[in-house]
């Protein structure tokens, strides 16, 4: 890596392709020094692999009813309780219908992470779109920002619950029970969490508009459309990335909260929040049924938040290089 | 300052009416029928009369107008009657809950004490923990205390309350048997025994919410202290020969508290929202639980009123935060 060009490129935002590459190396260097962020990133990759490769390794159907092996305890309980009902067929035990907990955890993770990523992407697209429009076009700034303030003043969790209730049947009949609810949850989370991204992006766009390179680009006659895609968007990428991590954490928590309140996916469709909710009733006898899904949610969100912290430090040119 | 407050208050009225309209229109789409659980043997014309009695007939603007009138005119009148023994509201129709067949406000007033006790206590405890932790972490930046403090606040910030709640129930109620897992709202504090019982059942919900609040506020406190500790006036104060205690606890703390106080004010309404989940975990019979049961039972007037009250809280505390900022920070001028 060429150190001197990277140093000069960092404060100088309008780089060409080659220097751009160096800037991202610089960011990566700074990111690596944040221990929590690196561990968080490793854990996120691990859990993603767990839910993607998991079904191929552990080929048990999560809905499979193993009637003879109901209410099994996890295999490790045998260590301190020799009488516990355990079996190698169910390493993390089975529930009251004989469904395998490990398979449920893997498939539930797929849904939870998929909801998290899609909802985050939707809220980012919405937030960036509104933020860029409000920051770039002065006549749109007032109305769009008033609208954002208005949405921020809405009590979001109650409205989320109400929306889940209202559109559940319509979407279920249109797309089938699982896809319908998936679309509903993603859209509902997406349209209730774009406001912070929009505000941050707007602020950054307003500041960028005053910069010389924007003036230069305008003076050679760049149309607004290309101005936004070529000059503005690449420069607001760092705040967008930071709010992406916050959005991912928020989406995962919201989905599990909805499932936990019984307004999420249908009962035979596992997600981490749903598994936790189902486990609560019998947690006195089977604490593992709430522990494992809960741990998965918490550790994923924790690692995503740490990545966000690391990214914020790495993308801040004032801190970088220290 | 006063004109700013008044202007903001006047601006809040259209905002609130718009929010009420959004909630109303959204609820109007509701597919559920509040008469669905009535016997099928009821003849259709009686059913139609029952709908009328619930106020479900008439075009949407009439119903919305009626709701606005009931919420903003009739309910305050009832409150005034209740306090002063007058009779302004006599013979006027109040907002009726479809689920309980009684005025919505009466049910809400019954539930408010539980929510306020648990949530309010948790917020106070959270703030009281967060501020000293924030001060020490910032003053001894990168020390062991700071490392542990930021780690715990990261955990409290990331782990959802429904998991911390369940975790605490598993540890303290199921395994150790120290604390009750369900909040008993029937309990009346009359003597020492019931008082300890009340304290015991409040420990877990308060601890769960307090951890969540404290972790957020301590992050702000730490960041704000760090911003101020490097300012020139701190060096001046030290150069004047002031003791470290005066410098940190008088000069820096007061200036750092300005943004934190507004964050605390802004957080109050979200606590009511976030408490929905905690109340559900510990079966606290409060506002959040009321909202969930109203949603599940298609009790639209209840959902409408409760959601609107949450919205009023948000708008109100936003305003309070802005005004507090103006009062506390002389550099801010609202003209």
PDB file of C-alpha atoms in Angstrom, chain A residues 106-318:
ATOM      1  CA  UNK A 106     -31.068 -22.513  11.988  1.00  0.00           C
ATOM      2  CA  UNK A 107     -34.223 -21.912   9.980  1.00  0.00           C
ATOM      3  CA  UNK A 108     -35.408 -19.212  12.383  1.00  0.00           C
ATOM      4  CA  UNK A 109     -32.065 -17.475  11.939  1.00  0.00           C
ATOM      5  CA  UNK A 110     -32.467 -17.515   8.176  1.00  0.00           C
ATOM      6  CA  UNK A 111     -35.787 -15.719   8.450  1.00  0.00           C
ATOM      7  CA  UNK A 112     -34.638 -13.266  11.138  1.00  0.00           C
ATOM      8  CA  UNK A 113     -31.497 -12.302   9.247  1.00  0.00           C
ATOM      9  CA  UNK A 114     -33.333 -12.111   5.918  1.00  0.00           C
ATOM     10  CA  UNK A 115     -35.948  -9.814   7.453  1.00  0.00           C
ATOM     11  CA  UNK A 116     -33.185  -7.746   9.048  1.00  0.00           C
ATOM     12  CA  UNK A 117     -31.186  -7.253   5.853  1.00  0.00           C
ATOM     13  CA  UNK A 118     -34.158  -6.564   3.564  1.00  0.00           C
ATOM     14  CA  UNK A 119     -35.883  -4.205   5.981  1.00  0.00           C
ATOM     15  CA  UNK A 120     -32.600  -2.369   6.508  1.00  0.00           C
ATOM     16  CA  UNK A 121     -32.046  -2.094   2.756  1.00  0.00           C
ATOM     17  CA  UNK A 122     -35.554  -0.750   2.260  1.00  0.00           C
ATOM     18  CA  UNK A 123     -35.232   1.841   5.012  1.00  0.00           C
ATOM     19  CA  UNK A 124     -31.803   2.893   3.660  1.00  0.00           C
ATOM     20  CA  UNK A 125     -33.129   3.338   0.132  1.00  0.00           C
ATOM     21  CA  UNK A 126     -36.106   5.324   1.396  1.00  0.00           C
ATOM     22  CA  UNK A 127     -34.006   7.396   3.790  1.00  0.00           C
ATOM     23  CA  UNK A 128     -31.273   8.135   1.256  1.00  0.00           C
ATOM     24  CA  UNK A 129     -33.797   9.012  -1.430  1.00  0.00           C
ATOM     25  CA  UNK A 130     -35.688  11.452   0.798  1.00  0.00           C
ATOM     26  CA  UNK A 131     -32.487  12.817   2.335  1.00  0.00           C
ATOM     27  CA  UNK A 132     -30.813  13.481  -1.018  1.00  0.00           C
ATOM     28  CA  UNK A 133     -33.948  15.064  -2.483  1.00  0.00           C
ATOM     29  CA  UNK A 134     -34.399  17.296   0.566  1.00  0.00           C
ATOM     30  CA  UNK A 135     -30.744  18.296   0.668  1.00  0.00           C
ATOM     31  CA  UNK A 136     -30.287  18.844  -3.056  1.00  0.00           C
ATOM     32  CA  UNK A 137     -33.503  20.571  -4.089  1.00  0.00           C
ATOM     33  CA  UNK A 138     -34.195  23.564  -1.920  1.00  0.00           C
ATOM     34  CA  UNK A 139     -37.904  23.691  -2.760  1.00  0.00           C
ATOM     35  CA  UNK A 140     -38.347  20.110  -1.534  1.00  0.00           C
ATOM     36  CA  UNK A 141     -36.406  20.666   1.675  1.00  0.00           C
ATOM     37  CA  UNK A 142     -39.169  22.269   3.725  1.00  0.00           C
ATOM     38  CA  UNK A 143     -42.026  19.882   2.929  1.00  0.00           C
ATOM     39  CA  UNK A 144     -39.905  16.733   3.094  1.00  0.00           C
ATOM     40  CA  UNK A 145     -38.295  17.626   6.412  1.00  0.00           C
ATOM     41  CA  UNK A 146     -41.627  18.645   7.949  1.00  0.00           C
ATOM     42  CA  UNK A 147     -42.944  15.280   6.801  1.00  0.00           C
ATOM     43  CA  UNK A 148     -39.961  13.534   8.412  1.00  0.00           C
ATOM     44  CA  UNK A 149     -40.558  15.401  11.670  1.00  0.00           C
ATOM     45  CA  UNK A 150     -44.183  14.378  11.538  1.00  0.00           C
ATOM     46  CA  UNK A 151     -43.351  10.700  11.090  1.00  0.00           C
ATOM     47  CA  UNK A 152     -40.844  10.967  13.938  1.00  0.00           C
ATOM     48  CA  UNK A 153     -43.635  12.251  16.173  1.00  0.00           C
ATOM     49  CA  UNK A 154     -45.773   9.179  15.492  1.00  0.00           C
ATOM     50  CA  UNK A 155     -45.763   6.518  18.194  1.00  0.00           C
ATOM     51  CA  UNK A 156     -44.065   3.881  16.064  1.00  0.00           C
ATOM     52  CA  UNK A 157     -44.373   0.658  18.020  1.00  0.00           C
ATOM     53  CA  UNK A 158     -48.152   0.923  18.510  1.00  0.00           C
ATOM     54  CA  UNK A 159     -48.575   1.840  14.851  1.00  0.00           C
ATOM     55  CA  UNK A 160     -46.376  -1.085  13.810  1.00  0.00           C
ATOM     56  CA  UNK A 161     -48.616  -3.404  15.792  1.00  0.00           C
ATOM     57  CA  UNK A 162     -51.744  -1.869  14.285  1.00  0.00           C
ATOM     58  CA  UNK A 163     -50.371  -2.152  10.745  1.00  0.00           C
ATOM     59  CA  UNK A 164     -49.419  -5.768  11.316  1.00  0.00           C
ATOM     60  CA  UNK A 165     -52.980  -6.455  12.360  1.00  0.00           C
ATOM     61  CA  UNK A 166     -54.599  -4.536   9.522  1.00  0.00           C
ATOM     62  CA  UNK A 167     -52.773  -5.820   6.484  1.00  0.00           C
ATOM     63  CA  UNK A 168     -52.103  -9.353   7.659  1.00  0.00           C
ATOM     64  CA  UNK A 169     -55.141 -10.943   6.003  1.00  0.00           C
ATOM     65  CA  UNK A 170     -54.912  -8.999   2.755  1.00  0.00           C
ATOM     66  CA  UNK A 171     -51.270  -9.891   2.129  1.00  0.00           C
ATOM     67  CA  UNK A 172     -51.700 -13.438   3.314  1.00  0.00           C
ATOM     68  CA  UNK A 173     -54.395 -14.063   0.725  1.00  0.00           C
ATOM     69  CA  UNK A 174     -52.379 -12.303  -1.966  1.00  0.00           C
ATOM     70  CA  UNK A 175     -48.959 -13.949  -1.489  1.00  0.00           C
ATOM     71  CA  UNK A 176     -49.559 -16.958   0.745  1.00  0.00           C
ATOM     72  CA  UNK A 177     -49.054 -17.057   4.518  1.00  0.00           C
ATOM     73  CA  UNK A 178     -45.254 -16.958   4.660  1.00  0.00           C
ATOM     74  CA  UNK A 179     -44.318 -14.646   1.792  1.00  0.00           C
ATOM     75  CA  UNK A 180     -47.220 -12.344   2.651  1.00  0.00           C
ATOM     76  CA  UNK A 181     -46.139 -11.884   6.260  1.00  0.00           C
ATOM     77  CA  UNK A 182     -42.499 -11.547   5.195  1.00  0.00           C
ATOM     78  CA  UNK A 183     -43.364  -8.712   2.798  1.00  0.00           C
ATOM     79  CA  UNK A 184     -45.582  -7.116   5.430  1.00  0.00           C
ATOM     80  CA  UNK A 185     -42.949  -7.188   8.188  1.00  0.00           C
ATOM     81  CA  UNK A 186     -40.187  -5.916   5.899  1.00  0.00           C
ATOM     82  CA  UNK A 187     -42.294  -3.076   4.516  1.00  0.00           C
ATOM     83  CA  UNK A 188     -43.679  -2.111   7.899  1.00  0.00           C
ATOM     84  CA  UNK A 189     -40.223  -1.994   9.503  1.00  0.00           C
ATOM     85  CA  UNK A 190     -38.779  -0.226   6.461  1.00  0.00           C
ATOM     86  CA  UNK A 191     -41.316   2.582   6.389  1.00  0.00           C
ATOM     87  CA  UNK A 192     -41.035   3.240  10.116  1.00  0.00           C
ATOM     88  CA  UNK A 193     -37.254   3.490  10.356  1.00  0.00           C
ATOM     89  CA  UNK A 194     -35.976   5.657   7.471  1.00  0.00           C
ATOM     90  CA  UNK A 195     -36.210   9.015   9.246  1.00  0.00           C
ATOM     91  CA  UNK A 196     -32.811   9.134  10.927  1.00  0.00           C
ATOM     92  CA  UNK A 197     -31.011   8.143   7.728  1.00  0.00           C
ATOM     93  CA  UNK A 198     -32.910  10.839   5.848  1.00  0.00           C
ATOM     94  CA  UNK A 199     -31.926  13.517   8.351  1.00  0.00           C
ATOM     95  CA  UNK A 200     -28.265  12.565   8.400  1.00  0.00           C
ATOM     96  CA  UNK A 201     -28.049  12.297   4.602  1.00  0.00           C
ATOM     97  CA  UNK A 202     -29.796  15.642   4.147  1.00  0.00           C
ATOM     98  CA  UNK A 203     -27.350  17.353   6.481  1.00  0.00           C
ATOM     99  CA  UNK A 204     -24.364  15.910   4.624  1.00  0.00           C
ATOM    100  CA  UNK A 205     -25.776  16.762   1.201  1.00  0.00           C
ATOM    101  CA  UNK A 206     -26.383  20.352   2.301  1.00  0.00           C
ATOM    102  CA  UNK A 207     -22.738  20.636   3.348  1.00  0.00           C
ATOM    103  CA  UNK A 208     -21.463  18.942   0.178  1.00  0.00           C
ATOM    104  CA  UNK A 209     -23.430  21.284  -2.051  1.00  0.00           C
ATOM    105  CA  UNK A 210     -21.264  24.186  -0.914  1.00  0.00           C
ATOM    106  CA  UNK A 211     -18.023  22.438  -1.854  1.00  0.00           C
ATOM    107  CA  UNK A 212     -15.894  23.528  -4.795  1.00  0.00           C
ATOM    108  CA  UNK A 213     -16.005  20.254  -6.684  1.00  0.00           C
ATOM    109  CA  UNK A 214     -19.780  20.478  -6.854  1.00  0.00           C
ATOM    110  CA  UNK A 215     -19.476  23.994  -8.204  1.00  0.00           C
ATOM    111  CA  UNK A 216     -16.889  22.767 -10.715  1.00  0.00           C
ATOM    112  CA  UNK A 217     -19.113  19.918 -11.812  1.00  0.00           C
ATOM    113  CA  UNK A 218     -22.051  22.272 -12.196  1.00  0.00           C
ATOM    114  CA  UNK A 219     -20.043  24.790 -14.177  1.00  0.00           C
ATOM    115  CA  UNK A 220     -19.212  22.178 -16.813  1.00  0.00           C
ATOM    116  CA  UNK A 221     -22.934  21.581 -17.155  1.00  0.00           C
ATOM    117  CA  UNK A 222     -23.523  18.342 -15.269  1.00  0.00           C
ATOM    118  CA  UNK A 223     -27.264  17.669 -15.081  1.00  0.00           C
ATOM    119  CA  UNK A 224     -28.807  17.185 -11.622  1.00  0.00           C
ATOM    120  CA  UNK A 225     -29.416  13.498 -12.130  1.00  0.00           C
ATOM    121  CA  UNK A 226     -25.783  12.733 -12.877  1.00  0.00           C
ATOM    122  CA  UNK A 227     -24.667  15.227 -10.239  1.00  0.00           C
ATOM    123  CA  UNK A 228     -26.451  13.198  -7.586  1.00  0.00           C
ATOM    124  CA  UNK A 229     -25.365   9.772  -8.750  1.00  0.00           C
ATOM    125  CA  UNK A 230     -21.746  10.668  -9.592  1.00  0.00           C
ATOM    126  CA  UNK A 231     -20.784  13.331  -7.080  1.00  0.00           C
ATOM    127  CA  UNK A 232     -23.193  13.478  -4.171  1.00  0.00           C
ATOM    128  CA  UNK A 233     -24.041   9.838  -3.473  1.00  0.00           C
ATOM    129  CA  UNK A 234     -20.467   8.472  -3.319  1.00  0.00           C
ATOM    130  CA  UNK A 235     -19.596  11.173  -0.809  1.00  0.00           C
ATOM    131  CA  UNK A 236     -22.490  10.461   1.555  1.00  0.00           C
ATOM    132  CA  UNK A 237     -21.691   6.762   1.531  1.00  0.00           C
ATOM    133  CA  UNK A 238     -20.011   6.743   4.949  1.00  0.00           C
ATOM    134  CA  UNK A 239     -22.937   8.074   7.008  1.00  0.00           C
ATOM    135  CA  UNK A 240     -25.182   5.733   5.040  1.00  0.00           C
ATOM    136  CA  UNK A 241     -22.992   2.770   5.966  1.00  0.00           C
ATOM    137  CA  UNK A 242     -23.046   3.695   9.648  1.00  0.00           C
ATOM    138  CA  UNK A 243     -26.805   4.072   9.660  1.00  0.00           C
ATOM    139  CA  UNK A 244     -27.024   0.750   7.791  1.00  0.00           C
ATOM    140  CA  UNK A 245     -25.562  -1.038  10.798  1.00  0.00           C
ATOM    141  CA  UNK A 246     -27.948   0.753  13.143  1.00  0.00           C
ATOM    142  CA  UNK A 247     -30.818  -0.118  10.797  1.00  0.00           C
ATOM    143  CA  UNK A 248     -29.865  -3.794  10.683  1.00  0.00           C
ATOM    144  CA  UNK A 249     -29.757  -4.017  14.479  1.00  0.00           C
ATOM    145  CA  UNK A 250     -33.044  -2.161  14.753  1.00  0.00           C
ATOM    146  CA  UNK A 251     -34.762  -4.360  12.154  1.00  0.00           C
ATOM    147  CA  UNK A 252     -33.688  -7.601  13.829  1.00  0.00           C
ATOM    148  CA  UNK A 253     -34.894  -6.366  17.228  1.00  0.00           C
ATOM    149  CA  UNK A 254     -38.182  -5.067  15.844  1.00  0.00           C
ATOM    150  CA  UNK A 255     -38.939  -8.318  14.041  1.00  0.00           C
ATOM    151  CA  UNK A 256     -38.296 -10.363  17.164  1.00  0.00           C
ATOM    152  CA  UNK A 257     -40.317  -7.910  19.263  1.00  0.00           C
ATOM    153  CA  UNK A 258     -43.256  -8.306  16.865  1.00  0.00           C
ATOM    154  CA  UNK A 259     -42.947 -12.078  16.990  1.00  0.00           C
ATOM    155  CA  UNK A 260     -42.588 -11.895  20.755  1.00  0.00           C
ATOM    156  CA  UNK A 261     -45.854  -9.976  21.031  1.00  0.00           C
ATOM    157  CA  UNK A 262     -47.515 -12.673  18.913  1.00  0.00           C
ATOM    158  CA  UNK A 263     -48.030 -10.420  15.878  1.00  0.00           C
ATOM    159  CA  UNK A 264     -45.256 -11.767  13.677  1.00  0.00           C
ATOM    160  CA  UNK A 265     -45.018 -14.862  11.517  1.00  0.00           C
ATOM    161  CA  UNK A 266     -47.558 -17.743  11.781  1.00  0.00           C
ATOM    162  CA  UNK A 267     -46.904 -20.241  14.545  1.00  0.00           C
ATOM    163  CA  UNK A 268     -45.383 -23.064  12.506  1.00  0.00           C
ATOM    164  CA  UNK A 269     -42.882 -20.723  10.879  1.00  0.00           C
ATOM    165  CA  UNK A 270     -39.830 -20.299  13.102  1.00  0.00           C
ATOM    166  CA  UNK A 271     -37.950 -17.062  13.666  1.00  0.00           C
ATOM    167  CA  UNK A 272     -35.706 -16.294  16.623  1.00  0.00           C
ATOM    168  CA  UNK A 273     -38.295 -14.017  18.200  1.00  0.00           C
ATOM    169  CA  UNK A 274     -41.035 -16.576  17.625  1.00  0.00           C
ATOM    170  CA  UNK A 275     -38.968 -19.376  19.201  1.00  0.00           C
ATOM    171  CA  UNK A 276     -38.312 -17.163  22.220  1.00  0.00           C
ATOM    172  CA  UNK A 277     -42.011 -16.366  22.488  1.00  0.00           C
ATOM    173  CA  UNK A 278     -42.979 -20.049  22.244  1.00  0.00           C
ATOM    174  CA  UNK A 279     -40.361 -20.993  24.824  1.00  0.00           C
ATOM    175  CA  UNK A 280     -41.497 -18.483  27.459  1.00  0.00           C
ATOM    176  CA  UNK A 281     -44.506 -20.545  28.545  1.00  0.00           C
ATOM    177  CA  UNK A 282     -42.374 -23.505  29.575  1.00  0.00           C
ATOM    178  CA  UNK A 283     -39.145 -21.758  30.459  1.00  0.00           C
ATOM    179  CA  UNK A 284     -39.244 -23.048  34.052  1.00  0.00           C
ATOM    180  CA  UNK A 285     -38.601 -26.598  32.854  1.00  0.00           C
ATOM    181  CA  UNK A 286     -36.844 -25.886  29.567  1.00  0.00           C
ATOM    182  CA  UNK A 287     -34.757 -22.726  29.920  1.00  0.00           C
ATOM    183  CA  UNK A 288     -32.748 -23.633  26.791  1.00  0.00           C
ATOM    184  CA  UNK A 289     -35.783 -22.895  24.619  1.00  0.00           C
ATOM    185  CA  UNK A 290     -35.552 -19.215  25.502  1.00  0.00           C
ATOM    186  CA  UNK A 291     -31.794 -19.036  26.038  1.00  0.00           C
ATOM    187  CA  UNK A 292     -30.610 -20.087  22.589  1.00  0.00           C
ATOM    188  CA  UNK A 293     -32.875 -17.882  20.447  1.00  0.00           C
ATOM    189  CA  UNK A 294     -32.369 -15.020  22.884  1.00  0.00           C
ATOM    190  CA  UNK A 295     -28.605 -15.410  22.762  1.00  0.00           C
ATOM    191  CA  UNK A 296     -28.671 -15.527  18.959  1.00  0.00           C
ATOM    192  CA  UNK A 297     -30.665 -12.284  18.741  1.00  0.00           C
ATOM    193  CA  UNK A 298     -28.608 -10.502  21.379  1.00  0.00           C
ATOM    194  CA  UNK A 299     -25.194 -11.542  20.078  1.00  0.00           C
ATOM    195  CA  UNK A 300     -26.102 -10.705  16.483  1.00  0.00           C
ATOM    196  CA  UNK A 301     -27.362  -7.265  17.469  1.00  0.00           C
ATOM    197  CA  UNK A 302     -24.361  -6.707  19.737  1.00  0.00           C
ATOM    198  CA  UNK A 303     -21.919  -7.592  16.977  1.00  0.00           C
ATOM    199  CA  UNK A 304     -23.743  -5.399  14.470  1.00  0.00           C
ATOM    200  CA  UNK A 305     -23.609  -2.483  16.913  1.00  0.00           C
ATOM    201  CA  UNK A 306     -19.882  -3.023  17.434  1.00  0.00           C
ATOM    202  CA  UNK A 307     -19.347  -3.051  13.664  1.00  0.00           C
ATOM    203  CA  UNK A 308     -21.236   0.230  13.540  1.00  0.00           C
ATOM    204  CA  UNK A 309     -18.979   1.698  16.223  1.00  0.00           C
ATOM    205  CA  UNK A 310     -15.869   0.558  14.379  1.00  0.00           C
ATOM    206  CA  UNK A 311     -17.154   1.871  11.052  1.00  0.00           C
ATOM    207  CA  UNK A 312     -17.979   5.251  12.560  1.00  0.00           C
ATOM    208  CA  UNK A 313     -14.429   5.579  13.865  1.00  0.00           C
ATOM    209  CA  UNK A 314     -12.899   4.261  10.654  1.00  0.00           C
ATOM    210  CA  UNK A 315     -14.921   6.524   8.371  1.00  0.00           C
ATOM    211  CA  UNK A 316     -14.248   9.654  10.407  1.00  0.00           C
ATOM    212  CA  UNK A 317     -11.262  11.308   8.744  1.00  0.00           C
ATOM    213  CA  UNK A 318     -10.477  13.260  11.913  1.00  0.00           C
TER     214      UNK A 318
END
